[in-house]
């Protein structure tokens, strides 16, 4: 099971693992409501390297990106849930609106995003590719999304 680390602890850990020749895979997102689609992407991401790092948006950055009613689950809880998933080695929280800075600090060998992102839209792609790394888009599973879950909750609660 993974561990939740501060940014500084994560960077120290990643540097040590790289010295041991470990391939670092990085992904990021809000992960507001963890669902099977997330799990399947994380499993495939882990297959691309030795260590999977997941960086999640802080509560403040989720609020700025998605509105005042977000996040639904706090960053602390989202991080704990993600760290408990088998494919995830490390989780950290970033406060910026985009993961560009943390990607430049972690220097992953592989950057993973869901297939809903066009390659030219992926933040950090240029950083990773400039260092000789790969950017991989993993196809999403139809019907599995946080948006769809929220729509169903709203629809069902309207009938109560």
CSV table of C-alpha atoms in Angstrom, one decimal, residues 74-133:
chain,number,residue,atom,x,y,z
A,74,UNK,CA,-11.2,16.6,1.4
A,75,UNK,CA,-7.7,16.3,0.0
A,76,UNK,CA,-6.6,14.5,3.2
A,77,UNK,CA,-9.3,11.8,2.7
A,78,UNK,CA,-8.7,11.5,-1.1
A,79,UNK,CA,-5.0,11.1,-0.5
A,80,UNK,CA,-5.6,8.4,2.2
A,81,UNK,CA,-8.0,6.5,-0.1
A,82,UNK,CA,-5.6,6.6,-3.1
A,83,UNK,CA,-2.7,5.5,-0.9
A,84,UNK,CA,-4.7,2.4,0.1
A,85,UNK,CA,-5.0,1.3,-3.5
A,86,UNK,CA,-2.7,-1.5,-4.5
A,87,UNK,CA,-1.1,0.1,-7.6
A,88,UNK,CA,-0.3,3.4,-5.8
A,89,UNK,CA,3.1,3.8,-4.1
A,90,UNK,CA,3.0,7.5,-3.1
A,91,UNK,CA,0.5,10.3,-3.0
A,92,UNK,CA,1.1,13.9,-2.5
A,93,UNK,CA,-1.1,17.1,-2.6
A,94,UNK,CA,-0.2,20.1,-4.8
A,95,UNK,CA,-1.7,23.5,-4.3
A,96,UNK,CA,-1.2,25.0,-7.7
A,97,UNK,CA,-3.9,25.0,-10.3
A,98,UNK,CA,-1.8,22.8,-12.6
A,99,UNK,CA,0.8,20.1,-11.8
A,100,UNK,CA,3.5,21.7,-14.0
A,101,UNK,CA,5.7,22.7,-11.0
A,102,UNK,CA,5.5,19.3,-9.3
A,103,UNK,CA,6.1,17.5,-12.5
A,104,UNK,CA,9.3,19.6,-13.1
A,105,UNK,CA,10.4,18.7,-9.5
A,106,UNK,CA,9.6,15.0,-9.6
A,107,UNK,CA,11.0,14.5,-13.1
A,108,UNK,CA,9.0,11.4,-13.9
A,109,UNK,CA,10.1,8.9,-16.5
A,110,UNK,CA,6.5,8.4,-17.6
A,111,UNK,CA,3.6,10.9,-17.3
A,112,UNK,CA,0.1,9.3,-17.5
A,113,UNK,CA,-3.2,10.9,-18.1
A,114,UNK,CA,-6.6,9.6,-19.1
A,115,UNK,CA,-7.6,9.3,-22.7
A,116,UNK,CA,-10.0,12.2,-22.4
A,117,UNK,CA,-6.9,14.5,-22.6
A,118,UNK,CA,-5.5,15.3,-26.0
A,119,UNK,CA,-1.7,14.9,-26.0
A,120,UNK,CA,-1.2,18.6,-26.7
A,121,UNK,CA,-3.4,19.5,-23.7
A,122,UNK,CA,-1.4,17.5,-21.1
A,123,UNK,CA,0.4,19.8,-18.7
A,124,UNK,CA,4.0,18.8,-18.2
A,125,UNK,CA,4.2,16.9,-21.5
A,126,UNK,CA,7.0,19.2,-22.7
A,127,UNK,CA,8.9,18.8,-19.4
A,128,UNK,CA,8.8,15.0,-19.5
A,129,UNK,CA,9.6,14.6,-23.2
A,130,UNK,CA,12.5,17.1,-23.0
A,131,UNK,CA,14.1,14.8,-20.5
A,132,UNK,CA,13.6,11.7,-22.8
A,133,UNK,CA,10.5,10.5,-20.9
